[in-house]
Coordinates of C-alpha atoms in Angstrom, one line a residue:
M11 CA 0.3 56.8 -89.4
K12 CA 1.6 55.1 -86.3
K13 CA 0.3 58.0 -84.1
S14 CA -3.2 57.7 -85.8
I15 CA -3.3 53.9 -85.0
Q16 CA -2.3 54.6 -81.4
M17 CA -5.1 57.2 -81.0
I18 CA -7.7 54.8 -82.4
F19 CA -6.8 52.2 -79.8
V20 CA -6.8 54.8 -77.0
M21 CA -10.3 55.8 -78.0
L22 CA -11.4 52.2 -78.0
L23 CA -10.0 51.6 -74.5
L24 CA -11.2 54.8 -72.8
T25 CA -14.7 55.4 -74.2
P26 CA -17.5 54.4 -71.9
A27 CA -19.6 51.4 -72.8
H28 CA -23.1 52.8 -72.2
A29 CA -24.0 52.5 -75.8
Q30 CA -23.7 48.7 -75.7
Q31 CA -26.8 48.6 -73.6
N32 CA -28.9 49.7 -76.6
E33 CA -30.3 47.2 -79.0
Y34 CA -29.5 47.7 -82.7
Y35 CA -30.8 45.8 -85.7
A36 CA -28.5 46.8 -88.6
S37 CA -25.4 48.7 -89.5
V38 CA -23.5 50.3 -92.4
Y39 CA -19.8 50.7 -92.4
F40 CA -16.7 51.7 -94.4
M41 CA -13.6 49.5 -94.7
P42 CA -10.3 51.1 -95.8
S43 CA -8.1 48.0 -96.3
V44 CA -4.9 46.5 -97.6
Q45 CA -5.1 43.4 -99.8
F46 CA -2.3 40.8 -100.2
F47 CA -2.7 38.7 -103.4
K48 CA -0.4 35.7 -104.0
F49 CA 0.1 35.5 -107.8
D50 CA 3.3 33.4 -107.7
N51 CA 3.1 32.2 -111.3
L52 CA 2.3 35.6 -112.8
N53 CA 5.0 37.3 -110.8
R54 CA 7.6 34.8 -111.9
L55 CA 6.9 35.7 -115.6
L56 CA 6.7 39.5 -114.8
K57 CA 10.1 39.3 -113.2
Q58 CA 11.6 37.3 -116.0
N59 CA 10.6 40.0 -118.5
G60 CA 11.8 43.0 -116.5
F61 CA 8.5 44.1 -114.9
P62 CA 7.9 44.7 -111.2
E63 CA 5.9 42.0 -109.4
T64 CA 2.3 42.7 -108.3
G65 CA 2.3 44.0 -104.8
V66 CA 0.0 45.1 -101.9
V67 CA -3.0 47.0 -103.1
Y68 CA -5.2 49.5 -101.1
T69 CA -8.9 49.0 -101.2
N70 CA -12.0 51.2 -100.6
G71 CA -14.7 49.1 -99.1
F72 CA -18.1 49.3 -97.6
G73 CA -20.5 46.8 -96.0
G74 CA -23.7 46.4 -94.1
Y75 CA -25.6 43.8 -92.1
G76 CA -28.8 43.0 -90.3
T77 CA -29.0 41.2 -87.0
I78 CA -31.1 38.3 -85.7
H79 CA -30.4 37.9 -82.0
R80 CA -26.6 37.5 -82.0
W81 CA -26.3 36.5 -85.7
R82 CA -25.3 38.9 -88.4
I83 CA -26.2 38.5 -92.1
G84 CA -24.5 40.9 -94.4
G85 CA -22.3 41.7 -97.3
E86 CA -19.2 43.6 -98.2
G87 CA -17.8 45.0 -101.4
M88 CA -14.4 46.5 -102.3
Y89 CA -12.6 48.3 -105.1
F90 CA -8.8 48.2 -105.2
S91 CA -6.0 49.6 -107.3
G92 CA -2.2 49.8 -107.1
S93 CA 0.9 50.0 -109.1
S94 CA 4.7 49.5 -108.8
G95 CA 7.4 50.6 -111.2
N96 CA 11.1 50.8 -112.0
A97 CA 13.1 52.9 -114.4
N98 CA 11.7 51.3 -117.5
N99 CA 8.5 49.4 -116.7
E100 CA 5.3 49.6 -114.6
T101 CA 2.9 46.9 -113.3
S102 CA -0.5 48.1 -112.2
M103 CA -3.6 46.3 -110.9
S104 CA -7.3 47.3 -110.5
G105 CA -10.4 45.3 -109.8
G106 CA -13.0 44.5 -107.1
L107 CA -14.5 41.8 -105.0
G108 CA -17.6 41.2 -103.0
Y109 CA -19.2 38.6 -100.8
F110 CA -22.1 37.7 -98.5
Y111 CA -21.4 36.5 -95.0
T112 CA -22.9 35.2 -91.8
G113 CA -21.3 36.1 -88.5
Y114 CA -21.9 35.6 -84.8
N115 CA -21.5 38.3 -82.1
L116 CA -19.4 37.3 -79.1
S117 CA -19.4 40.0 -76.4
F118 CA -16.6 40.4 -73.9
G119 CA -17.2 43.4 -71.7
R120 CA -16.7 46.5 -73.8
W121 CA -15.6 44.5 -76.9
Q122 CA -17.4 42.5 -79.6
L123 CA -15.6 39.6 -81.3
I124 CA -17.3 38.5 -84.6
P125 CA -16.1 35.4 -86.4
A126 CA -17.7 35.2 -89.9
A127 CA -17.8 33.0 -93.0
G128 CA -19.3 33.5 -96.5
F129 CA -19.1 33.2 -100.2
G130 CA -18.1 35.7 -103.0
W131 CA -16.5 36.5 -106.3
G132 CA -13.9 38.9 -107.6
G133 CA -11.8 39.8 -110.6
L134 CA -9.0 42.1 -111.6
T135 CA -7.0 43.4 -114.5
V136 CA -3.2 43.6 -114.6
N137 CA -1.5 46.1 -116.9
A138 CA 2.2 45.6 -117.7
T139 CA 3.5 48.8 -119.4
R140 CA 6.9 49.2 -121.0
Q141 CA 8.6 52.6 -121.5
T142 CA 9.0 53.4 -125.2
D143 CA 11.2 55.7 -127.3
T144 CA 9.7 55.5 -130.8
S145 CA 7.3 57.2 -133.1
L146 CA 3.5 56.8 -132.7
Q147 CA 3.4 55.1 -136.2
N148 CA 6.0 52.6 -135.2
L149 CA 4.4 52.0 -131.8
L150 CA 1.0 51.3 -133.2
S151 CA 2.2 49.1 -136.0
T152 CA 5.0 46.9 -134.5
Q153 CA 5.8 47.7 -130.9
P154 CA 2.8 47.6 -128.5
N155 CA 4.1 48.8 -125.2
S156 CA 1.2 47.6 -122.9
S157 CA -0.1 44.1 -122.1
Q158 CA -3.4 43.7 -120.3
I159 CA -4.4 40.4 -118.6
T160 CA -7.3 39.4 -116.4
N161 CA -8.1 36.9 -113.7
G162 CA -11.2 36.3 -111.5
N163 CA -12.8 33.5 -109.5
S164 CA -15.3 32.7 -106.7
F165 CA -13.9 32.2 -103.2
I166 CA -14.8 31.2 -99.6
H167 CA -14.5 34.2 -97.2
T168 CA -13.5 33.9 -93.6
G169 CA -13.1 36.8 -91.2
L170 CA -12.6 37.8 -87.6
S171 CA -13.6 41.3 -86.4
L172 CA -12.9 43.1 -83.1
E173 CA -15.2 46.0 -82.5
R174 CA -15.9 48.7 -79.9
I175 CA -18.9 51.0 -79.7
L176 CA -17.6 54.5 -78.9
A177 CA -20.6 56.8 -78.6
N178 CA -24.3 56.4 -79.4
S179 CA -24.4 54.6 -82.7
F180 CA -20.8 55.0 -83.8
Y181 CA -18.2 52.2 -83.6
L182 CA -14.7 51.3 -84.7
G183 CA -13.1 48.0 -85.3
I184 CA -10.4 46.0 -87.0
K185 CA -10.9 42.9 -89.2
G186 CA -8.6 40.3 -90.6
S187 CA -9.9 38.2 -93.5
Y188 CA -8.8 35.5 -95.8
N189 CA -10.4 34.8 -99.2
A190 CA -9.6 31.2 -100.3
A191 CA -10.2 30.7 -104.1
L192 CA -12.1 27.6 -105.0
S193 CA -9.6 26.9 -107.8
S194 CA -6.7 28.5 -109.7
T195 CA -7.8 30.5 -112.7
T196 CA -5.8 30.9 -115.9
W197 CA -4.8 34.5 -116.8
S198 CA -6.5 35.5 -120.0
A199 CA -6.2 38.0 -122.8
P200 CA -7.3 38.1 -126.4
G201 CA -5.0 36.0 -128.6
L202 CA -3.1 34.1 -125.9
T203 CA -1.9 30.7 -127.0
S204 CA -0.6 29.7 -123.5
S205 CA -0.8 31.0 -120.0
V206 CA -0.3 30.3 -116.3
A207 CA -2.9 30.0 -113.5
D208 CA -3.1 31.6 -110.1
P209 CA -5.8 31.6 -107.3
F210 CA -7.8 34.8 -106.8
G211 CA -7.6 35.3 -103.1
G212 CA -5.4 36.2 -100.1
F213 CA -5.2 38.0 -96.8
Q214 CA -6.9 41.3 -96.1
A215 CA -6.5 43.7 -93.2
S216 CA -9.2 46.3 -92.6
L217 CA -10.2 49.2 -90.4
V218 CA -14.0 49.2 -89.8
V219 CA -15.8 52.6 -89.3
G220 CA -19.4 51.9 -88.7
F221 CA -22.8 53.3 -87.8
L222 CA -25.5 51.3 -86.0
L223 CA -29.2 51.5 -86.9
K224 CA -32.2 50.8 -84.8

């Protein structure tokens, strides 16, 4: 993994910049990412009951934008999943998020720096599963071994991308983002009589693999 990252940066530094002279009007790109949620209240309850805390999740993302002079208007969407477990229990997460954004292209020689801001919404499901050693009849009637809860909210998106056109219409970049939830949302599930609330948001780090369109 470390060698792959080093190779990417070598390509970014050494590739000629002739493709920057072309004028492009749109782009589509892929965004493999890692997402850091901060579910403090949920994690406290999970830990108290012997379940692993929610952790970093890996996302499969994609996006696109159109340009007006130096301005970008676009959107990005992502699906994520991840799990952590111990000898007896497992905690897994899955969900997605998406947002629209406006960015501005600041060029510095071979590089493009793009600050951006936007608005979006996302949601996820957390499954807390306990290992069981019983009959199916007993499991179904008295000992449910899985709990499923959900959370979701709208958020303000901010991001900063650093990109480099490599050849013709192909480019690579890195992006750091933070999605700030507009409020904390109560975790929900059918039949709950009380719950805790956490914001849906957090930091995200992405690799951008894109293609420019004329």
